Coordinates of C-alpha atoms and ligand atoms in Angstrom, one line a residue:
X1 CA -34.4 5.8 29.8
X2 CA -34.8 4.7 32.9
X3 CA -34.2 6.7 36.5
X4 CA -30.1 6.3 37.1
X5 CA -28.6 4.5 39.5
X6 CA -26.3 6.8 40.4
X7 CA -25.4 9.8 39.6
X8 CA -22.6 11.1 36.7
X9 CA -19.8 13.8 35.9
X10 CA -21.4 16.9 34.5
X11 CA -18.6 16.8 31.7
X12 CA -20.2 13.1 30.7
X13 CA -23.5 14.3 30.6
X14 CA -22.7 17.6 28.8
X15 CA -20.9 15.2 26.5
X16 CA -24.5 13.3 25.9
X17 CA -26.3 16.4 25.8
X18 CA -24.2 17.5 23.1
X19 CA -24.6 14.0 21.4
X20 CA -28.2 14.1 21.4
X21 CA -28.2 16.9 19.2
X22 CA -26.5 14.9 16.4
X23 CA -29.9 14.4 14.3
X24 CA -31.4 18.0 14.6
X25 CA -30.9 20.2 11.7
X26 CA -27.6 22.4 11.0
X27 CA -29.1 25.9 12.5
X28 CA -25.1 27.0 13.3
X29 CA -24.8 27.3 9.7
X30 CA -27.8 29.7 8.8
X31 CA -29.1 26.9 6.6
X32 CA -32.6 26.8 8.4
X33 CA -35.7 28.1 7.4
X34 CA -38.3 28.2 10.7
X35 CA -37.8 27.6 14.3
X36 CA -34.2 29.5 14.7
X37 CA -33.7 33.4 15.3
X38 CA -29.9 33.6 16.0
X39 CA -28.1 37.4 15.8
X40 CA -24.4 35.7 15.5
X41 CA -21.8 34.5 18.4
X42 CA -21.4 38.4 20.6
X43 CA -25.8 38.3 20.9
X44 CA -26.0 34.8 21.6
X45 CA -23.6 34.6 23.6
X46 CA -24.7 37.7 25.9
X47 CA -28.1 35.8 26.1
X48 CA -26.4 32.8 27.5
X49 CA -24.3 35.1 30.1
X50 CA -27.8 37.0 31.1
X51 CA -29.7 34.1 31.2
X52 CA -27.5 31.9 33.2
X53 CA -27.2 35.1 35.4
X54 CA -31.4 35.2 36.4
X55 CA -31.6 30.9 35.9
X56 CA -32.4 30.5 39.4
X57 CA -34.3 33.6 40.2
X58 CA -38.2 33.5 40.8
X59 CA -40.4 35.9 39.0
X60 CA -43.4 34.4 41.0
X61 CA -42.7 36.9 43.3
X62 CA -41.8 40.9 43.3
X63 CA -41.6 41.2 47.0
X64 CA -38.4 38.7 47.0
X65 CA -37.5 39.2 43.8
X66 CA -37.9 43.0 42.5
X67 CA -34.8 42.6 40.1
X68 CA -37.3 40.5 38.0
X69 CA -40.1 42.8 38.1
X70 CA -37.8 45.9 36.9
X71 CA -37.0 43.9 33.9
X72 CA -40.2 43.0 33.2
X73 CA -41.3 46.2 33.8
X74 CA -38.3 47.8 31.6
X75 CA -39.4 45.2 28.7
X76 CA -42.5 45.9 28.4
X77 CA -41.7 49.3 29.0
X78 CA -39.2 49.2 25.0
X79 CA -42.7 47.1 23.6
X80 CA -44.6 49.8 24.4
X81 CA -42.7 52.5 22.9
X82 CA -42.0 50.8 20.0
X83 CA -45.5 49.5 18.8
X84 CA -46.8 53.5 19.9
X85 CA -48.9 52.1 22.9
X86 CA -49.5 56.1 24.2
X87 CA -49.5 56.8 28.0
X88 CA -52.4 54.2 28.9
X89 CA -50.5 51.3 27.7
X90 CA -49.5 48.3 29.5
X91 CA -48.9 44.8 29.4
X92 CA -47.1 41.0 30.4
X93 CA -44.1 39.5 29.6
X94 CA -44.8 35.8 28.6
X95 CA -43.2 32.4 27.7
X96 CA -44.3 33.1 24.2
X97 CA -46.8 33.9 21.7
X98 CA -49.2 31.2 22.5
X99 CA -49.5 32.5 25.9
X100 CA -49.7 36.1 25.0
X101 CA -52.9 35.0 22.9
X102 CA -54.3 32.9 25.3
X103 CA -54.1 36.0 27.9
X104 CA -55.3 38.5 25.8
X105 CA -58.8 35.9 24.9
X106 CA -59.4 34.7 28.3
X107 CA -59.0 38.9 29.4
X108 CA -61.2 39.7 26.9
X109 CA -63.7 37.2 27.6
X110 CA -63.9 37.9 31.3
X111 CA -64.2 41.5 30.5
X112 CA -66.9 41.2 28.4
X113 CA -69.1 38.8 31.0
X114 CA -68.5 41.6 33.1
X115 CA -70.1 44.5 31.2
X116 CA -71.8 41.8 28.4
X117 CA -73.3 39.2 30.6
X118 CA -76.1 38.2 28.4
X119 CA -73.4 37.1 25.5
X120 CA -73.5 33.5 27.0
X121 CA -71.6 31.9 24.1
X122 CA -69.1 34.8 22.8
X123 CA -67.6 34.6 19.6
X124 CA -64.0 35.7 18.4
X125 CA -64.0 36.6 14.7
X126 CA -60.8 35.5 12.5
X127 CA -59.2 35.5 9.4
X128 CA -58.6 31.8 8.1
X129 CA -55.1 32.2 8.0
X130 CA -54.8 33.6 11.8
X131 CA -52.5 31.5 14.2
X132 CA -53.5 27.8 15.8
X133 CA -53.1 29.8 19.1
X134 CA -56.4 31.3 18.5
X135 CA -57.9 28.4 18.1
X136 CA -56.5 26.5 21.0
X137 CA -57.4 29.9 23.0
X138 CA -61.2 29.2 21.7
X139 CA -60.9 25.5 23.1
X140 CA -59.3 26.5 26.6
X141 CA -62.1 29.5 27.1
X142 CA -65.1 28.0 25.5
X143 CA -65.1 30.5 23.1
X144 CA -66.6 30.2 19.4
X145 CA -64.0 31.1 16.8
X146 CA -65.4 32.3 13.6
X147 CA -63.5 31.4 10.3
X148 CA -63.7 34.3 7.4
X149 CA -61.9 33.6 4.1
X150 CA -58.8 36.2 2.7
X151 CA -58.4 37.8 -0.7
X152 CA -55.3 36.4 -3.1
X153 CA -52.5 37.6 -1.2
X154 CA -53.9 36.2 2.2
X155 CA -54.9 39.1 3.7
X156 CA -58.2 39.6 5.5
X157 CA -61.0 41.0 3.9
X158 CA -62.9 43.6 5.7
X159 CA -66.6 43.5 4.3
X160 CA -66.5 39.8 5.1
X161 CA -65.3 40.7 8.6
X162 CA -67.7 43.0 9.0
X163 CA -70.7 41.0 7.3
X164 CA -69.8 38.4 10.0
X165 CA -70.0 40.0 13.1
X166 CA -72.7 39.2 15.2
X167 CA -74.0 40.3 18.5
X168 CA -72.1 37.5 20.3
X169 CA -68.9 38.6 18.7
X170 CA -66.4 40.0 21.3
X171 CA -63.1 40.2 19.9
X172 CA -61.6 40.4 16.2
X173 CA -58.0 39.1 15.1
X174 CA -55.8 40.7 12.4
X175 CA -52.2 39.7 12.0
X176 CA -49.0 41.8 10.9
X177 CA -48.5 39.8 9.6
X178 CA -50.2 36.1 9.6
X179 CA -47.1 33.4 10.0
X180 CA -47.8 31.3 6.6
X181 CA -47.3 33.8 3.9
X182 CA -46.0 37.0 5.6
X183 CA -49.7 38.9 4.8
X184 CA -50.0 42.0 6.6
X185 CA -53.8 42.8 7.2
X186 CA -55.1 45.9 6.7
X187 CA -55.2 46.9 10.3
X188 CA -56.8 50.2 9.9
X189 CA -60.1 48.8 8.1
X190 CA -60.6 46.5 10.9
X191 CA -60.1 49.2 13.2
X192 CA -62.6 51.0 11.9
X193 CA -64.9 48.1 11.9
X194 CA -64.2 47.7 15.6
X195 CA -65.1 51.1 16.6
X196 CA -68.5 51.0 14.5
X197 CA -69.3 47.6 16.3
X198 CA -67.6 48.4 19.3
X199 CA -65.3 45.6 19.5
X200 CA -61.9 45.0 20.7
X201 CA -59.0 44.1 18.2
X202 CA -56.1 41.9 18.8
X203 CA -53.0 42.4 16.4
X204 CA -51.5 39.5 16.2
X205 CA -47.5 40.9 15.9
X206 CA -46.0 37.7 17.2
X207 CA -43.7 37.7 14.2
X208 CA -43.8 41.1 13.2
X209 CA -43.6 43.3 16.2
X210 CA -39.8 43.3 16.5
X211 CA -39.5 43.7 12.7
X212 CA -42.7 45.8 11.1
X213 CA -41.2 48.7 13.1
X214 CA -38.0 48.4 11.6
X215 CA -38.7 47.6 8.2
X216 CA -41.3 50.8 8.3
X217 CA -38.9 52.7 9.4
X218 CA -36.4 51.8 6.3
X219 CA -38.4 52.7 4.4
X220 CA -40.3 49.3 3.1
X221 CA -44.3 49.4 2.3
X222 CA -46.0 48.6 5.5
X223 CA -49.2 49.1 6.1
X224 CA -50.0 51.2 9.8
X225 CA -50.6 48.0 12.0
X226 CA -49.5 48.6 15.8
X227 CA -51.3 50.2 18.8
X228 CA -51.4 53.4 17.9
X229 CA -54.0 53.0 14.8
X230 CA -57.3 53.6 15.8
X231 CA -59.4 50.8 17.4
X232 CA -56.5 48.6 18.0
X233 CA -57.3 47.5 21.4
X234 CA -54.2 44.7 21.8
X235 CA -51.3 43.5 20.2
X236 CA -48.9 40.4 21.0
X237 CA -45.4 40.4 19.9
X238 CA -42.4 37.7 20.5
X239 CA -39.2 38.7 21.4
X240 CA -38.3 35.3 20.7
X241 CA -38.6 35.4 17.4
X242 CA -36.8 38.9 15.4
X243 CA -36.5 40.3 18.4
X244 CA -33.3 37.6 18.8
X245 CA -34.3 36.6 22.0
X246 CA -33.6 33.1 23.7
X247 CA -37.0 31.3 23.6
X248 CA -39.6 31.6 26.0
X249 CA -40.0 35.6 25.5
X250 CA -43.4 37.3 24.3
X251 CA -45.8 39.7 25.4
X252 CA -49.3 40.6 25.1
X253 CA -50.0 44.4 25.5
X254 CA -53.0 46.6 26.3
X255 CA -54.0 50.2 25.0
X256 CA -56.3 50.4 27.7
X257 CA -54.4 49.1 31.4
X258 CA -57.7 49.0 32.8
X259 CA -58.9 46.1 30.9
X260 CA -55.4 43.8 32.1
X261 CA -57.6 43.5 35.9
X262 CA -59.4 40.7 34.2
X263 CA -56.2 38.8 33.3
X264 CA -54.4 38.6 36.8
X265 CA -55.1 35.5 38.6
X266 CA -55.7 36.1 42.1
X267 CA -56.2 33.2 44.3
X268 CA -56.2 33.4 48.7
X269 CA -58.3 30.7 49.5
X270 CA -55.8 28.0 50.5
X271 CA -53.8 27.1 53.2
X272 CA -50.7 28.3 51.4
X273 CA -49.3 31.7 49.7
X274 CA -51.4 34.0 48.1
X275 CA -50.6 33.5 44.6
X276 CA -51.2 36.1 42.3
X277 CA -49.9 35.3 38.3
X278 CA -50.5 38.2 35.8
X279 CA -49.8 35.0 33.0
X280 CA -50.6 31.5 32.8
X281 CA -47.1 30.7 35.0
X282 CA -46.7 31.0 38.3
X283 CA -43.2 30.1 39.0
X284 CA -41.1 31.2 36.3
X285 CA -37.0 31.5 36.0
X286 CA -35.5 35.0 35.5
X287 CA -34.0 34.0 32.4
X288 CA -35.7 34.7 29.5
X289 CA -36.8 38.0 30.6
X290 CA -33.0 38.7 31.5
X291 CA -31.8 37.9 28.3
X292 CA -34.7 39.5 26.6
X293 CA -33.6 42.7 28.2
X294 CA -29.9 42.0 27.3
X295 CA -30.4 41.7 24.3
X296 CA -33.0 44.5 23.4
X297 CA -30.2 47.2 25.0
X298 CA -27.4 45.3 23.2
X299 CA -28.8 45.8 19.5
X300 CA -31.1 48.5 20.2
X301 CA -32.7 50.4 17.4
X302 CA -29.4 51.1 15.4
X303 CA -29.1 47.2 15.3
X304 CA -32.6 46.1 14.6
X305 CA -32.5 48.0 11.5
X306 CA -29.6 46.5 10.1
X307 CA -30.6 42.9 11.2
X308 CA -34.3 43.7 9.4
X309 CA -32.2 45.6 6.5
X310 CA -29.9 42.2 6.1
X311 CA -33.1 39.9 6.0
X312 CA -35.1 41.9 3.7
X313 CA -32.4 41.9 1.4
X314 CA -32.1 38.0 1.8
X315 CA -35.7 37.4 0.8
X316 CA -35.7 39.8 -2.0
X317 CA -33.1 37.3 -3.4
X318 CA -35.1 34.4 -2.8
X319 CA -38.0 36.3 -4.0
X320 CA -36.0 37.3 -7.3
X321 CA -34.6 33.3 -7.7
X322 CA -38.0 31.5 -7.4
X323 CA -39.3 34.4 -9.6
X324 CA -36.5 32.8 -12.5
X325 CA -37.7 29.4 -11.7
X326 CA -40.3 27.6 -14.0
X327 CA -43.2 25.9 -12.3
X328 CA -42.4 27.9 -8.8
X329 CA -44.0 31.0 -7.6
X330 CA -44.4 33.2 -4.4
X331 CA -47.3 33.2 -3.1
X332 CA -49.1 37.0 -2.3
X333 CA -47.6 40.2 -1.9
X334 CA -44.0 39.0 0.0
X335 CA -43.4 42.1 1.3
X336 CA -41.3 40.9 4.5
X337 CA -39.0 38.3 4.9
X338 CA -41.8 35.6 5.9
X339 CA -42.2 33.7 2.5
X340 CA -44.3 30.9 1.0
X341 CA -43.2 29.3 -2.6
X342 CA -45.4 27.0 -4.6
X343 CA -44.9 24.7 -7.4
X344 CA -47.6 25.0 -10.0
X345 CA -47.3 22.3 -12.2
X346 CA -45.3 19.5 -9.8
X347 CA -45.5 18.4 -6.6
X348 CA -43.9 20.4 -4.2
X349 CA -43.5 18.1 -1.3
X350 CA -40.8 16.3 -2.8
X351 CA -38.4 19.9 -2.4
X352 CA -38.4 19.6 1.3
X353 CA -36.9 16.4 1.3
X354 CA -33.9 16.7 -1.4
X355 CA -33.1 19.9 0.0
X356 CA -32.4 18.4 3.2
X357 CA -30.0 16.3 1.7
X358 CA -28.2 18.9 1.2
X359 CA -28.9 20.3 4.5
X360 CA -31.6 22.9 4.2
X361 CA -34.5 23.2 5.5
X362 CA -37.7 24.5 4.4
X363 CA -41.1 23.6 6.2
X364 CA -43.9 22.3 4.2
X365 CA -46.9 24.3 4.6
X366 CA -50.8 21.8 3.6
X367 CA -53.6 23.5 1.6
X368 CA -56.3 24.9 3.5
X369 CA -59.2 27.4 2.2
X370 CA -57.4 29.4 -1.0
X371 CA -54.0 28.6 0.1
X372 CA -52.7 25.3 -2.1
X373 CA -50.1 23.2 -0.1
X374 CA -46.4 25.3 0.0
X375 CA -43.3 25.5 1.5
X376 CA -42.9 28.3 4.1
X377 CA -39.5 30.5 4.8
X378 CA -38.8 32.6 7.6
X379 CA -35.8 34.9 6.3
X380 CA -34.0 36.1 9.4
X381 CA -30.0 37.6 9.6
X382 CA -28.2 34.1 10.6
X383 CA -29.3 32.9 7.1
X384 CA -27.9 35.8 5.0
X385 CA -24.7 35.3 4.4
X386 CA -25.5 31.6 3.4
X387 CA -28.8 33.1 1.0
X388 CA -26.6 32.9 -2.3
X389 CA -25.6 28.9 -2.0
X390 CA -29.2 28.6 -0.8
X391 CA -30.8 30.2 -3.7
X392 CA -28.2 28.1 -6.1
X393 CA -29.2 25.1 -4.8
X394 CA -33.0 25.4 -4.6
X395 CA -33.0 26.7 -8.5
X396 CA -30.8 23.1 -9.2
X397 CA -33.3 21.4 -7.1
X398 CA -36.6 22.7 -8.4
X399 CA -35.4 22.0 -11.3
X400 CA -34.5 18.3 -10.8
X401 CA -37.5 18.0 -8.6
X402 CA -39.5 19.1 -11.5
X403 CA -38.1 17.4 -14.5
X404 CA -38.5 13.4 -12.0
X405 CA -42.1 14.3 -11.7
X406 CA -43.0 15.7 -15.8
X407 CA -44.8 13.1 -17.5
X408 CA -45.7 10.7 -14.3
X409 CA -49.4 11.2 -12.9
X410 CA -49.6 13.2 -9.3
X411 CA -50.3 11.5 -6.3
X412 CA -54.0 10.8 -6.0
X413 CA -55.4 9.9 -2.3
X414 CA -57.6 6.3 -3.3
X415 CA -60.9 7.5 -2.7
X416 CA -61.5 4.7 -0.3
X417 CA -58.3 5.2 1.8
X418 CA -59.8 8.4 2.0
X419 CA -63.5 7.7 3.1
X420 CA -61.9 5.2 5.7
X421 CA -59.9 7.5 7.0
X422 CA -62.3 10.4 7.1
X423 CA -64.7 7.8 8.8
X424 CA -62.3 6.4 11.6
X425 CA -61.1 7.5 15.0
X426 CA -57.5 8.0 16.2
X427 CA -57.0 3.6 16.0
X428 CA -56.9 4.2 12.5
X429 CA -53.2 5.0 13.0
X430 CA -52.8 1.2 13.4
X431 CA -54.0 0.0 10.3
X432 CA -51.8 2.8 8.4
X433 CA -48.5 1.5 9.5
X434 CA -46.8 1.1 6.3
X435 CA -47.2 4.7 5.8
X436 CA -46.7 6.4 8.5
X437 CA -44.7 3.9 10.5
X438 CA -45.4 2.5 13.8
X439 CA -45.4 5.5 15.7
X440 CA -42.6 5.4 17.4
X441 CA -40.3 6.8 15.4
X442 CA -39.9 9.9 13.3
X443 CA -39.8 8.8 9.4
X444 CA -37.1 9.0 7.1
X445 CA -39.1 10.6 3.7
X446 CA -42.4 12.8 4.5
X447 CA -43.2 13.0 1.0
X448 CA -46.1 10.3 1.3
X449 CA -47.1 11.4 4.5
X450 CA -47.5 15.2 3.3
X451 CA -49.0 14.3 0.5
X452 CA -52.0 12.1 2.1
X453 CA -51.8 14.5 4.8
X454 CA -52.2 17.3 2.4
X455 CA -55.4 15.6 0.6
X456 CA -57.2 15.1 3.8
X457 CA -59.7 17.2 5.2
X458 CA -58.4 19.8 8.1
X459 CA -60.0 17.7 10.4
X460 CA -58.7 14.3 9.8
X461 CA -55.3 15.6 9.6
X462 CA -55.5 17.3 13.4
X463 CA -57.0 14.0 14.4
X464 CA -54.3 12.2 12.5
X465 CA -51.7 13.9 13.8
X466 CA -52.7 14.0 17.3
X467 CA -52.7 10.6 17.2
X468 CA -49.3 10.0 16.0
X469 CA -47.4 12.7 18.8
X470 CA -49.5 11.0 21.5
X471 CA -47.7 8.1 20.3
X472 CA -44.2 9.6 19.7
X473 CA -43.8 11.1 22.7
X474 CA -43.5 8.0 25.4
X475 CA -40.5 6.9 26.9
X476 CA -38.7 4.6 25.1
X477 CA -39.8 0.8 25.6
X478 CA -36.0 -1.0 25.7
X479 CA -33.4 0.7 28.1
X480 CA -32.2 3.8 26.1
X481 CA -27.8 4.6 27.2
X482 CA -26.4 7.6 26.8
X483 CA -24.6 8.5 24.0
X484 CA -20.9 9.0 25.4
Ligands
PLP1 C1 -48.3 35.1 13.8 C2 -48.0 34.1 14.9 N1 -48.8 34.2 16.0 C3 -48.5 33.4 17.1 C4 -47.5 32.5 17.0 C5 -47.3 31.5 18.2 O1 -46.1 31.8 18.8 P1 -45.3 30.8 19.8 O2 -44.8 29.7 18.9 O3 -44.2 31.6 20.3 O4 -46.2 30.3 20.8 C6 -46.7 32.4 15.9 C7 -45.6 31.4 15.8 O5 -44.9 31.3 14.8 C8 -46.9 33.3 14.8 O6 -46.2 33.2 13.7

């Protein structure tokens, strides 16, 4: 598109906004997987009403805006309280979990070149199935991240952990749970480990902080994971995820306040305003912390537990259908509502693709380390009531799915497509056009692309696919109108 001329109606350009939205997938109808977090039309539409109510309003700064302080304040203020941060606690609200990790590595780095200053290259010690976040923290900060394999349900092992410390290590990551298969770590191990080692410990709770409480609370089997266990020194948790928040709402908290001095930016030596930015932001709309507070008050404990009751339920449905269905499987313990289902004897790619025909969808997860390739479901309340025609159709597809592929060979990556690949830089892209398209464009069927995708090493894939969103995401090269 290029700049307009002149300028339009806002009920024209609502009526393209709207437009634009025509090829996205049907969240409104509950029959998405990943990505949505909706609490039905009262919640949603009180986040609308309190964020359009702070839009304008600049949490850069307390002195002329307080009102967004108190909310932040009264936020993180609930987080604490309900991850059993004690007295000491504090922490940020943040745009989301990526920045709440990113805070809590760059704190804990700067802290420990304080007290640690001959650890010159530290390292932060993970499970393999810990979030991308850590890993883009560890390129940002300079920081080594250290991979450690999981058992068979995906959770992290603590011998291995603790055989892999070294005396650069600085910081250790357990998730409750990790994102890809819902595994809860066992938290209190690793705790343990920390203290002996004296290490800090970051729970990653991005996903499960606004719904471990709640399902521990009703009485599910969840292993002790938040602040209050011992040697827990951090925790992150997303509001915008079950806590039902609009998006850009997170946090990363701090057992210790003391230790959040090495996060605030601080910066007088300019010509300008001091600017001082407890998070990566400086200016920053009141918005999502407004509706973030709306919306904790509105559904408050009493409704949290029937939103994590409703979803539980859901995924014990799923859990129970994929159980009945031959060749398909979930994949370690499932005890919350984030699932993973894998075909055993078919490919599984194919799945995503006829189920968004009929308008579901289901994200497909690659192979890495003892995980085969999957498809990934995040159960929340929106999809509920549609969980029975959901469940239909995926036994009627898996099923069809299944019976195409029985007696035809799997796909097999050429050994020499491979090697090239493996061997090239990003211009590779050009020479695989008939596979993955031009570039420009998103394709119609991933089924090929997951499946080469899913047969290359970690490494070519990231490369791959860096290559291909640095060349999706240009403006368009012919003049683009409006829809309406
Ligand atoms: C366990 C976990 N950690 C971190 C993140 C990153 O959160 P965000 O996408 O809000 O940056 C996610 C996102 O799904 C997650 O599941």
């Amino acid at each position: 598109m290029k700049f307009p001329a002149t300028g339009k109606r806002p009920a024209d350009i609502l009526t393209d906004l709207e437009s634009l939205k025509g090829n996205d997938v049907p969240w409104q109808e509950g029959r998405v997987f990943a990505y949505i977090y909706d609490a039905g039309d009262e919640a949603k539409q009180l986040l609308k009403d309190a964020f359009n109510l702070y839009m304008t309003e600049n949490g850069l700064d307390p002195t002329s805006f307080p009102s967004c302080m108190q909310l932040e304040k009264d936020v993180i203020g609930m987080a604490v309280d309900l991850v059993n941060g004690g007295e000491d606690a504090t922490g940020t609200f943040t745009s989301g979990g990526t920045e709440s990790i990113l805070l809590s590595l760059k704190t804990t780095r700067d802290y420990y070149r304080d007290i640690k200053p001959e650890i010159t290259q530290p390292e932060i010690l993970m499970p393999t199935t810990a979030h991308p976040a850590f890993h883009k923290a560890c390129q940002y900060f300079d920081l080594k991240a250290v991979l450690v394999d999981v058992d068979d349900d995906f959770c992290a092992i603590p011998e291995k952990m603790e055989d892999a410390i070294t005396p650069n290590t600085i910081l250790m990551v357990g998730s409750a749970p990790s994102y890809a298969h819902g595994a809860i770590d066992p938290i209190a191990e690793l705790g343990q480990i920390a203290l002996r080692h004296d290490l800090r410990l970051h729970v990653d709770c991005c996903v499960g902080g606004m719904y471990l409480p709640f399902a521990k609370e009703l009485g599910y089997d969840i292993p002790d994971f938040d602040l209050s266990v011992p040697g827990v020194t951090q925790l992150s948790m997303d509001f915008h995820k079950w806590g039902y928040a609009a998006k850009g709402a997170s946090c990363i908290l701090y057992k210790d306040r003391a230790i959040r001095r090495y996060q605030i930016f601080s910066y007088a030596n300019w010509t300008g305003y001091a600017v001082i930015n407890p998070g990566v932001t400086s200016t920053k709309s009141g918005g999502p912390v407004a509706a973030c507070w709306a919306i904790l008050n509105h559904l408050g404990r009493d409704g949290y537990l029937r939103l994590v009751d409703e979803s539980q339920k859901a995924s014990q449905k799923i859990v129970d259908t994929v159980n009945d269905i031959e060749g398909m499987e979930v994949m370690g313990q499932a005890k919350i509502n984030m699932l993973a289902l894998r075909a055993l004897d078919f490919d599984i790619f194919p799945l995503a693709d006829e189920m968004r025909k009929r308008g579901w969808y289901i994200q497909p997860q690659f192979g890495f380390a003892n995980s085969s390739e999957n498809m990934h479901l995040s159960v929340g309340y929106h999809n509920a009531h549609a969980v029975d025609e959901f469940c239909a159709d995926l036994a009627e597809v898996a099923k069809s799915v299944r019976d195409a592929q029985l007696g035809q060979e799997r796909y097999v990556l050429p050994q020499e497509l491979r090697d090239f690949i493996v061997n090239s830089g990003p211009e590779v892209m050009d020479q695989l056009g008939d596979i993955l398209g031009d570039g420009t464009e998103l394709p119609e069927s991933m089924v090929e692309i997951n499946n080469i995708l899913n047969q290359l090493p970690a490494d070519s894939r990231e490369m791959l696919l860096g290559e291909y969103v640095n060349r999706l995401y240009n403006p368009d090269q012919q003049e683009r109108e409006p829809a309406a």
